[in-house]
Amino acid sequence: NLWEEKKWNEVVDLCDKGIQYTPEELMFYYFMGLAYVQQDKDAEAYDAFKRGLSAVDLSNADETQRTMASDMYGLIGDISYSNGKYDEAFGAYEEALKMKADNVQVLNNYAYFLSVDGVDLDKAEKMSAKVIAAEPKNATYLDTYAWILYRLGRYADAKIYIDQTLKFVSDSTSSNTLYEHAADIYAALGDYGSAASFCEKAVKQG
């Protein structure tokens, strides 16, 4: 109920009390960490997730616990990557996928960051393909796949998927990065007029 009311500090306090009574209950660490994420308190979220995953025996976890653990590892990966700890981030993503192999958020972020770093691009392409097979109208996920194809030098294929991205994009999912990607892809195919137009949109997005 507190979560639905977005009372993040109260959620944290309630989870802290719960942990004191039942430190083996993963859900308390999960919601504590998510409440910190909502407040952009990455260090606190990281600590909550790490403590939970260390405190709980996941060897016989049920599906709900495995899903939570996967999300927690995924968020550890996101936080680690944003802090320049790339090896830790990729290790956390691997652990997340061991818990839940079809976690689309983890698959997408892992694939995208691999493409940003220019490493394991074939692996990134396979992961991203699974994501868009599951959610073929998600602009963020389509953009990731388009960008990976671009990084692989498959420019014509990349254009197909960046066009799909633009078809499904909305005000809530549009970003300057998306339009930068479109500009790079169109420029690679020699369409500099369209590329320039996308650059203008990227500037307007910040």
Coordinates of N, CA and C in Angstrom, one line a residue:
N1 N 0.8 -1.2 0.0 CA 0.0 0.0 0.0 C 0.9 1.3 0.0
L2 N 1.9 1.2 0.8 CA 2.8 2.4 0.8 C 3.5 2.6 -0.5
W3 N 3.8 1.5 -1.2 CA 4.4 1.6 -2.5 C 3.5 2.3 -3.5
E4 N 2.2 1.9 -3.5 CA 1.3 2.5 -4.4 C 1.1 4.0 -4.1
E5 N 1.3 4.4 -2.9 CA 1.2 5.8 -2.5 C 2.6 6.6 -2.7
K6 N 3.6 5.9 -3.2 CA 4.9 6.4 -3.5 C 5.5 7.0 -2.2
K7 N 5.3 6.4 -1.1 CA 5.9 6.9 0.1 C 7.2 6.1 0.4
W8 N 8.2 6.5 -0.4 CA 9.5 5.8 -0.5 C 10.2 5.6 0.8
N9 N 10.3 6.7 1.6 CA 11.0 6.6 2.9 C 10.3 5.7 3.8
E10 N 9.0 5.7 3.8 CA 8.2 4.8 4.7 C 8.4 3.3 4.2
V11 N 8.5 3.1 2.9 CA 8.7 1.8 2.4 C 10.1 1.3 2.9
V12 N 11.1 2.1 2.9 CA 12.4 1.7 3.4 C 12.4 1.4 4.8
D13 N 11.7 2.2 5.6 CA 11.6 2.0 7.1 C 10.9 0.7 7.4
L14 N 9.8 0.4 6.6 CA 9.1 -0.8 6.9 C 9.9 -2.0 6.5
C15 N 10.6 -2.0 5.4 CA 11.5 -3.1 5.0 C 12.6 -3.3 6.0
D16 N 13.1 -2.2 6.5 CA 14.2 -2.3 7.5 C 13.7 -3.1 8.7
K17 N 12.5 -2.8 9.2 CA 11.9 -3.5 10.3 C 11.7 -5.0 10.0
G18 N 11.2 -5.2 8.8 CA 11.0 -6.6 8.3 C 12.3 -7.4 8.3
I19 N 13.3 -6.8 7.9 CA 14.6 -7.5 7.8 C 15.1 -7.8 9.2
Q20 N 14.8 -7.0 10.2 CA 15.2 -7.3 11.6 C 14.5 -8.6 12.1
Y21 N 13.3 -8.8 11.7 CA 12.5 -9.9 12.1 C 12.8 -11.2 11.3
T22 N 12.9 -11.0 9.9 CA 13.1 -12.1 9.0 C 14.1 -11.7 8.0
P23 N 15.4 -11.8 8.4 CA 16.5 -11.4 7.5 C 16.6 -12.3 6.2
E24 N 15.9 -13.4 6.2 CA 16.0 -14.3 5.1 C 14.9 -14.0 4.0
E25 N 14.1 -13.0 4.3 CA 13.0 -12.7 3.3 C 13.5 -11.7 2.3
L26 N 13.6 -12.2 1.1 CA 14.2 -11.5 0.0 C 13.4 -10.2 -0.4
M27 N 12.1 -10.3 -0.2 CA 11.2 -9.3 -0.7 C 11.5 -7.9 0.0
F28 N 11.9 -8.0 1.3 CA 12.2 -6.8 2.0 C 13.4 -6.0 1.4
Y29 N 14.4 -6.7 1.0 CA 15.6 -6.1 0.4 C 15.2 -5.6 -1.0
Y30 N 14.4 -6.4 -1.7 CA 13.9 -6.0 -3.0 C 13.2 -4.7 -3.0
F31 N 12.2 -4.5 -2.2 CA 11.4 -3.3 -2.2 C 12.2 -2.1 -1.5
M32 N 13.1 -2.4 -0.6 CA 13.9 -1.4 -0.1 C 14.8 -0.8 -1.2
G33 N 15.5 -1.7 -1.9 CA 16.3 -1.3 -3.0 C 15.5 -0.5 -4.1
L34 N 14.4 -1.0 -4.4 CA 13.6 -0.3 -5.4 C 13.1 1.1 -5.0
A35 N 12.8 1.2 -3.7 CA 12.4 2.5 -3.1 C 13.6 3.5 -3.2
Y36 N 14.8 3.0 -3.0 CA 16.0 3.8 -3.1 C 16.2 4.2 -4.6
V37 N 16.0 3.3 -5.5 CA 16.1 3.6 -6.9 C 15.1 4.7 -7.3
Q38 N 13.9 4.7 -6.8 CA 12.9 5.7 -7.1 C 13.4 7.1 -6.6
Q39 N 14.3 7.1 -5.6 CA 14.8 8.4 -5.1 C 16.2 8.7 -5.6
D40 N 16.6 8.0 -6.7 CA 18.0 8.2 -7.3 C 19.1 8.0 -6.2
K41 N 18.9 7.1 -5.3 CA 19.9 6.9 -4.3 C 20.5 5.5 -4.7
D42 N 21.4 5.6 -5.7 CA 22.0 4.4 -6.2 C 22.9 3.6 -5.2
A43 N 23.6 4.3 -4.5 CA 24.5 3.7 -3.5 C 23.8 2.9 -2.5
E44 N 22.7 3.5 -2.0 CA 21.8 2.8 -1.0 C 21.1 1.6 -1.6
A45 N 20.6 1.8 -2.9 CA 20.0 0.7 -3.6 C 20.9 -0.5 -3.8
Y46 N 22.1 -0.2 -4.2 CA 23.2 -1.2 -4.5 C 23.4 -2.0 -3.2
D47 N 23.5 -1.3 -2.1 CA 23.8 -1.9 -0.8 C 22.7 -2.8 -0.4
A48 N 21.4 -2.4 -0.6 CA 20.3 -3.2 -0.2 C 20.2 -4.5 -1.0
F49 N 20.4 -4.3 -2.3 CA 20.4 -5.5 -3.2 C 21.5 -6.5 -2.9
K50 N 22.7 -6.0 -2.6 CA 23.8 -6.9 -2.3 C 23.6 -7.6 -1.0
R51 N 23.1 -6.9 0.0 CA 22.8 -7.5 1.3 C 21.8 -8.6 1.2
G52 N 20.7 -8.3 0.4 CA 19.7 -9.3 0.2 C 20.1 -10.6 -0.5
L53 N 20.9 -10.4 -1.5 CA 21.4 -11.5 -2.3 C 22.4 -12.4 -1.5
S54 N 23.1 -11.7 -0.6 CA 24.0 -12.4 0.3 C 23.3 -13.1 1.4
A55 N 22.2 -12.6 1.9 CA 21.5 -13.1 3.1 C 20.6 -14.3 2.8
V56 N 20.2 -14.4 1.5 CA 19.1 -15.4 1.2 C 19.7 -16.5 0.4
D57 N 19.4 -17.7 0.8 CA 19.8 -18.9 0.1 C 18.9 -19.1 -1.1
L58 N 19.4 -18.9 -2.3 CA 18.6 -19.0 -3.6 C 18.7 -20.3 -4.2
S59 N 19.4 -21.3 -3.6 CA 19.6 -22.6 -4.3 C 18.3 -23.3 -4.5
N60 N 17.3 -23.1 -3.6 CA 16.0 -23.7 -3.8 C 14.9 -22.7 -3.9
A61 N 15.2 -21.6 -4.5 CA 14.3 -20.5 -4.6 C 13.1 -20.8 -5.5
D62 N 11.9 -20.3 -5.2 CA 10.8 -20.5 -6.1 C 10.8 -19.5 -7.2
E63 N 9.8 -19.5 -8.1 CA 9.9 -18.7 -9.3 C 9.8 -17.2 -8.9
T64 N 9.0 -16.9 -7.9 CA 8.9 -15.5 -7.5 C 10.2 -14.9 -6.9
Q65 N 10.9 -15.7 -6.1 CA 12.2 -15.3 -5.6 C 13.2 -15.2 -6.7
R66 N 13.2 -16.1 -7.6 CA 14.2 -16.1 -8.7 C 14.0 -14.9 -9.6
T67 N 12.7 -14.5 -9.8 CA 12.4 -13.3 -10.6 C 12.9 -12.0 -9.8
M68 N 12.7 -12.0 -8.5 CA 13.2 -10.8 -7.8 C 14.7 -10.8 -7.8
A69 N 15.3 -11.9 -7.6 CA 16.8 -12.0 -7.6 C 17.3 -11.5 -8.9
S70 N 16.7 -12.0 -10.0 CA 17.1 -11.6 -11.3 C 17.1 -10.1 -11.5
D71 N 16.0 -9.5 -11.1 CA 15.8 -8.0 -11.1 C 16.9 -7.3 -10.3
M72 N 17.1 -7.8 -9.1 CA 18.1 -7.2 -8.2 C 19.5 -7.3 -8.8
Y73 N 19.9 -8.4 -9.4 CA 21.2 -8.5 -10.0 C 21.2 -7.6 -11.2
G74 N 20.1 -7.5 -11.9 CA 20.1 -6.6 -13.1 C 20.3 -5.1 -12.7
L75 N 19.7 -4.7 -11.6 CA 19.8 -3.3 -11.1 C 21.2 -3.1 -10.6
I76 N 21.8 -4.1 -10.0 CA 23.2 -4.0 -9.5 C 24.1 -3.8 -10.8
G77 N 23.8 -4.5 -11.9 CA 24.5 -4.3 -13.1 C 24.4 -2.9 -13.6
D78 N 23.1 -2.4 -13.6 CA 22.9 -1.0 -14.1 C 23.7 0.0 -13.3
I79 N 23.6 -0.1 -12.0 CA 24.3 0.8 -11.1 C 25.8 0.7 -11.3
S80 N 26.3 -0.5 -11.4 CA 27.7 -0.7 -11.5 C 28.2 -0.1 -12.8
Y81 N 27.5 -0.3 -13.9 CA 27.9 0.2 -15.2 C 27.9 1.8 -15.2
S82 N 26.9 2.4 -14.6 CA 26.9 3.8 -14.5 C 28.0 4.4 -13.7
N83 N 28.6 3.6 -12.9 CA 29.8 4.0 -12.1 C 31.1 3.6 -12.6
G84 N 31.1 3.1 -13.9 CA 32.3 2.7 -14.5 C 32.9 1.4 -14.1
K85 N 32.1 0.6 -13.4 CA 32.5 -0.8 -13.0 C 32.0 -1.8 -14.0
Y86 N 32.6 -1.8 -15.1 CA 32.0 -2.6 -16.2 C 32.1 -4.1 -16.0
D87 N 33.2 -4.6 -15.5 CA 33.3 -6.0 -15.3 C 32.3 -6.5 -14.3
E88 N 32.1 -5.7 -13.2 CA 31.1 -6.1 -12.2 C 29.7 -6.0 -12.8
A89 N 29.5 -5.0 -13.6 CA 28.2 -4.9 -14.2 C 27.9 -6.2 -15.1
F90 N 28.8 -6.5 -15.9 CA 28.5 -7.7 -16.8 C 28.4 -9.0 -16.0
G91 N 29.2 -9.1 -14.9 CA 29.1 -10.3 -14.1 C 27.7 -10.3 -13.4
A92 N 27.2 -9.2 -13.0 CA 25.9 -9.1 -12.4 C 24.8 -9.5 -13.4
Y93 N 24.9 -9.0 -14.6 CA 23.9 -9.4 -15.6 C 23.9 -10.9 -15.9
E94 N 25.1 -11.5 -15.9 CA 25.2 -13.0 -16.1 C 24.5 -13.7 -14.9
E95 N 24.6 -13.2 -13.7 CA 23.9 -13.8 -12.6 C 22.4 -13.6 -12.7
A96 N 22.0 -12.4 -13.2 CA 20.6 -12.2 -13.3 C 20.0 -13.1 -14.3
L97 N 20.7 -13.4 -15.4 CA 20.1 -14.4 -16.4 C 20.2 -15.8 -16.0
K98 N 21.1 -16.1 -15.0 CA 21.0 -17.5 -14.4 C 19.7 -17.6 -13.6
M99 N 19.3 -16.6 -13.0 CA 18.1 -16.6 -12.2 C 16.8 -16.6 -13.1
K100 N 16.9 -15.9 -14.2 CA 15.7 -15.8 -15.1 C 16.2 -15.5 -16.5
A101 N 16.3 -16.5 -17.3 CA 16.9 -16.4 -18.6 C 16.2 -15.5 -19.5
D102 N 14.9 -15.2 -19.3 CA 14.1 -14.4 -20.2 C 13.8 -13.0 -19.6
N103 N 14.6 -12.5 -18.7 CA 14.4 -11.2 -18.1 C 14.7 -10.2 -19.2
V104 N 13.7 -9.6 -19.8 CA 13.9 -8.8 -21.0 C 14.7 -7.5 -20.7
Q105 N 14.4 -6.9 -19.5 CA 15.1 -5.7 -19.1 C 16.6 -5.9 -19.0
V106 N 17.0 -7.0 -18.4 CA 18.4 -7.4 -18.2 C 19.0 -7.7 -19.6
L107 N 18.3 -8.5 -20.4 CA 18.8 -8.9 -21.7 C 19.1 -7.6 -22.5
N108 N 18.1 -6.7 -22.5 CA 18.3 -5.4 -23.3 C 19.4 -4.6 -22.8
N109 N 19.5 -4.3 -21.5 CA 20.6 -3.5 -20.9 C 21.9 -4.1 -21.1
Y110 N 22.0 -5.4 -20.9 CA 23.3 -6.1 -21.1 C 23.7 -6.0 -22.6
A111 N 22.8 -6.3 -23.5 CA 23.1 -6.2 -24.9 C 23.6 -4.8 -25.3
Y112 N 22.8 -3.8 -24.8 CA 23.1 -2.4 -25.2 C 24.5 -2.0 -24.7
F113 N 24.8 -2.3 -23.5 CA 26.1 -1.9 -22.9 C 27.3 -2.6 -23.6
L114 N 27.0 -3.9 -24.0 CA 28.1 -4.6 -24.7 C 28.3 -3.8 -26.1
S115 N 27.2 -3.4 -26.7 CA 27.4 -2.7 -28.0 C 28.0 -1.3 -27.8
V116 N 27.8 -0.6 -26.7 CA 28.4 0.6 -26.4 C 29.9 0.4 -26.3
D117 N 30.3 -0.7 -25.6 CA 31.7 -1.0 -25.4 C 32.3 -1.6 -26.7
G118 N 31.5 -2.0 -27.6 CA 32.0 -2.7 -28.8 C 32.6 -4.0 -28.6
V119 N 32.1 -4.8 -27.6 CA 32.6 -6.1 -27.3 C 31.4 -7.1 -27.4
D120 N 31.8 -8.4 -27.8 CA 30.8 -9.5 -27.8 C 29.6 -9.1 -28.6
L121 N 29.7 -8.5 -29.7 CA 28.6 -7.9 -30.5 C 27.7 -9.0 -31.0
D122 N 28.2 -10.2 -31.3 CA 27.3 -11.3 -31.7 C 26.5 -11.8 -30.6
K123 N 27.1 -11.8 -29.4 CA 26.3 -12.2 -28.2 C 25.2 -11.2 -27.9
A124 N 25.6 -9.9 -28.1 CA 24.6 -8.8 -27.8 C 23.5 -8.9 -28.8
E125 N 23.8 -9.2 -30.1 CA 22.7 -9.3 -31.1 C 21.7 -10.5 -30.8
K126 N 22.3 -11.6 -30.3 CA 21.4 -12.7 -29.9 C 20.5 -12.4 -28.8
M127 N 21.0 -11.7 -27.8 CA 20.2 -11.3 -26.6 C 19.2 -10.3 -27.0
S128 N 19.6 -9.3 -27.8 CA 18.6 -8.3 -28.2 C 17.5 -8.8 -29.1
A129 N 17.9 -9.8 -29.9 CA 16.8 -10.5 -30.8 C 15.8 -11.2 -29.9
K130 N 16.2 -11.8 -28.8 CA 15.2 -12.4 -27.9 C 14.3 -11.4 -27.3
V131 N 14.8 -10.2 -27.0 CA 14.0 -9.1 -26.4 C 12.9 -8.6 -27.4
I132 N 13.3 -8.3 -28.6 CA 12.3 -7.8 -29.5 C 11.3 -8.9 -30.0
A133 N 11.7 -10.2 -29.9 CA 10.8 -11.2 -30.2 C 9.7 -11.2 -29.1
A134 N 10.1 -10.9 -27.9 CA 9.1 -10.9 -26.8 C 8.3 -9.6 -26.8
E135 N 8.9 -8.5 -27.2 CA 8.2 -7.2 -27.1 C 8.5 -6.4 -28.4
P136 N 7.9 -6.8 -29.5 CA 8.2 -6.3 -30.8 C 7.8 -4.8 -31.1
K137 N 7.0 -4.2 -30.2 CA 6.6 -2.9 -30.4 C 7.2 -1.9 -29.3
N138 N 8.2 -2.4 -28.6 CA 8.8 -1.5 -27.6 C 9.9 -0.7 -28.3
A139 N 9.8 0.6 -28.3 CA 10.7 1.5 -29.0 C 12.1 1.4 -28.4
T140 N 12.2 1.3 -27.1 CA 13.5 1.3 -26.5 C 14.3 0.0 -26.9
Y141 N 13.6 -1.1 -26.9 CA 14.2 -2.4 -27.2 C 14.6 -2.5 -28.7
L142 N 13.7 -1.9 -29.5 CA 14.0 -1.9 -31.0 C 15.2 -1.0 -31.3
D143 N 15.3 0.1 -30.6 CA 16.5 1.0 -30.7 C 17.8 0.2 -30.4
T144 N 17.7 -0.5 -29.3 CA 18.9 -1.3 -28.9 C 19.3 -2.2 -30.1
Y145 N 18.4 -3.0 -30.6 CA 18.7 -3.9 -31.7 C 19.2 -3.2 -32.9
A146 N 18.6 -2.1 -33.3 CA 19.0 -1.3 -34.4 C 20.5 -0.9 -34.2
W147 N 20.8 -0.4 -33.0 CA 22.2 0.1 -32.7 C 23.2 -1.0 -32.8
I148 N 22.8 -2.2 -32.3 CA 23.8 -3.3 -32.3 C 24.0 -3.7 -33.8
L149 N 23.0 -3.7 -34.6 CA 23.2 -4.1 -36.0 C 24.1 -3.0 -36.7
Y150 N 23.9 -1.8 -36.3 CA 24.8 -0.7 -36.8 C 26.2 -1.0 -36.4
R151 N 26.4 -1.3 -35.2 CA 27.8 -1.6 -34.7 C 28.4 -2.8 -35.4
L152 N 27.6 -3.7 -35.8 CA 28.0 -4.9 -36.6 C 28.3 -4.6 -38.1
G153 N 28.0 -3.3 -38.5 CA 28.1 -3.0 -39.9 C 27.0 -3.4 -40.8
R154 N 25.9 -3.8 -40.2 CA 24.7 -4.3 -41.0 C 23.8 -3.1 -41.1
Y155 N 24.2 -2.1 -41.9 CA 23.5 -0.8 -41.9 C 22.0 -0.9 -42.5
A156 N 21.9 -1.7 -43.5 CA 20.5 -1.8 -44.1 C 19.5 -2.5 -43.1
D157 N 20.0 -3.5 -42.4 CA 19.2 -4.1 -41.4 C 18.9 -3.1 -40.2
A158 N 19.9 -2.4 -39.9 CA 19.8 -1.4 -38.8 C 18.7 -0.4 -39.1
K159 N 18.7 0.0 -40.4 CA 17.7 1.0 -40.8 C 16.2 0.4 -40.6
I160 N 16.1 -0.8 -41.0 CA 14.7 -1.4 -40.8 C 14.3 -1.3 -39.4
Y161 N 15.2 -1.6 -38.4 CA 14.7 -1.6 -37.0 C 14.7 -0.2 -36.4
I162 N 15.5 0.8 -36.9 CA 15.4 2.1 -36.4 C 14.1 2.8 -36.9
D163 N 13.7 2.4 -38.1 CA 12.4 2.9 -38.7 C 11.3 2.3 -37.8
Q164 N 11.4 1.0 -37.4 CA 10.4 0.5 -36.5 C 10.4 1.2 -35.2
T165 N 11.6 1.5 -34.7 CA 11.7 2.3 -33.4 C 10.9 3.6 -33.5
L166 N 11.2 4.3 -34.6 CA 10.5 5.6 -34.8 C 9.0 5.5 -35.0
K167 N 8.6 4.4 -35.5 CA 7.1 4.1 -35.7 C 6.4 4.0 -34.3
F168 N 7.1 3.4 -33.4 CA 6.5 3.1 -32.1 C 6.9 4.1 -31.0
V169 N 7.8 5.0 -31.3 CA 8.3 5.9 -30.3 C 7.1 6.9 -29.8
S170 N 7.2 7.2 -28.5 CA 6.2 8.2 -28.0 C 7.0 9.2 -27.2
D171 N 6.3 10.2 -26.7 CA 7.0 11.3 -26.0 C 7.7 10.7 -24.7
S172 N 7.1 9.7 -24.2 CA 7.7 9.1 -22.9 C 8.9 8.3 -23.2
T173 N 9.1 7.8 -24.4 CA 10.2 6.9 -24.7 C 11.2 7.6 -25.6
S174 N 10.9 8.7 -26.2 CA 11.9 9.4 -27.1 C 13.0 9.9 -26.3
S175 N 14.2 10.0 -26.9 CA 15.4 10.5 -26.3 C 16.3 11.0 -27.3
N176 N 17.3 11.8 -26.9 CA 18.3 12.3 -27.8 C 19.1 11.2 -28.4
T177 N 19.4 10.1 -27.5 CA 20.2 9.0 -28.0 C 19.5 8.3 -29.1
L178 N 18.2 8.1 -29.0 CA 17.5 7.4 -30.1 C 17.7 8.1 -31.4
Y179 N 17.5 9.4 -31.4 CA 17.7 10.2 -32.7 C 19.1 10.3 -33.1
E180 N 20.1 10.2 -32.2 CA 21.5 10.2 -32.6 C 21.7 8.8 -33.3
H181 N 21.2 7.8 -32.8 CA 21.3 6.5 -33.5 C 20.8 6.5 -34.9
A182 N 19.6 7.1 -35.0 CA 18.9 7.2 -36.3 C 19.8 8.0 -37.3
A183 N 20.4 9.1 -36.8 CA 21.3 9.9 -37.6 C 22.5 9.1 -38.1
D184 N 23.1 8.4 -37.2 CA 24.3 7.6 -37.5 C 24.0 6.5 -38.6
I185 N 22.8 5.9 -38.4 CA 22.4 4.8 -39.3 C 22.1 5.4 -40.7
Y186 N 21.4 6.4 -40.7 CA 21.1 7.0 -42.0 C 22.3 7.6 -42.7
A187 N 23.2 8.2 -41.9 CA 24.5 8.7 -42.5 C 25.3 7.6 -43.1
A188 N 25.3 6.4 -42.4 CA 26.1 5.3 -42.9 C 25.6 4.8 -44.2
L189 N 24.3 5.0 -44.5 CA 23.7 4.6 -45.7 C 23.7 5.7 -46.8
G190 N 24.3 6.9 -46.4 CA 24.5 8.0 -47.4 C 23.3 8.9 -47.4
D191 N 22.4 8.8 -46.6 CA 21.2 9.7 -46.5 C 21.5 10.8 -45.5
Y192 N 22.3 11.8 -46.0 CA 22.7 12.8 -45.0 C 21.7 13.8 -44.7
G193 N 20.7 14.0 -45.6 CA 19.6 14.9 -45.3 C 18.8 14.4 -44.1
S194 N 18.4 13.2 -44.2 CA 17.6 12.6 -43.1 C 18.5 12.6 -41.8
A195 N 19.8 12.2 -42.0 CA 20.7 12.2 -40.8 C 20.7 13.6 -40.1
A196 N 20.8 14.6 -40.9 CA 20.8 16.0 -40.3 C 19.5 16.3 -39.6
S197 N 18.4 15.9 -40.2 CA 17.1 16.1 -39.6 C 17.0 15.4 -38.2
F198 N 17.5 14.2 -38.1 CA 17.6 13.4 -36.9 C 18.5 14.1 -35.9
C199 N 19.6 14.7 -36.3 CA 20.5 15.4 -35.4 C 19.8 16.6 -34.8
E200 N 19.0 17.3 -35.6 CA 18.2 18.4 -35.1 C 17.2 18.0 -34.0
K201 N 16.6 16.8 -34.2 CA 15.7 16.3 -33.2 C 16.4 15.9 -32.0
A202 N 17.6 15.4 -32.1 CA 18.4 15.0 -31.0 C 18.8 16.3 -30.1
V203 N 19.1 17.4 -30.8 CA 19.4 18.6 -30.1 C 18.2 19.1 -29.4
K204 N 17.0 19.1 -30.0 CA 15.8 19.5 -29.4 C 15.5 18.7 -28.1
Q205 N 15.9 17.4 -28.1 CA 15.6 16.5 -27.0 C 16.7 16.7 -25.9
G206 N 17.7 17.5 -26.2 CA 18.7 17.8 -25.1 C 20.1 17.4 -25.5

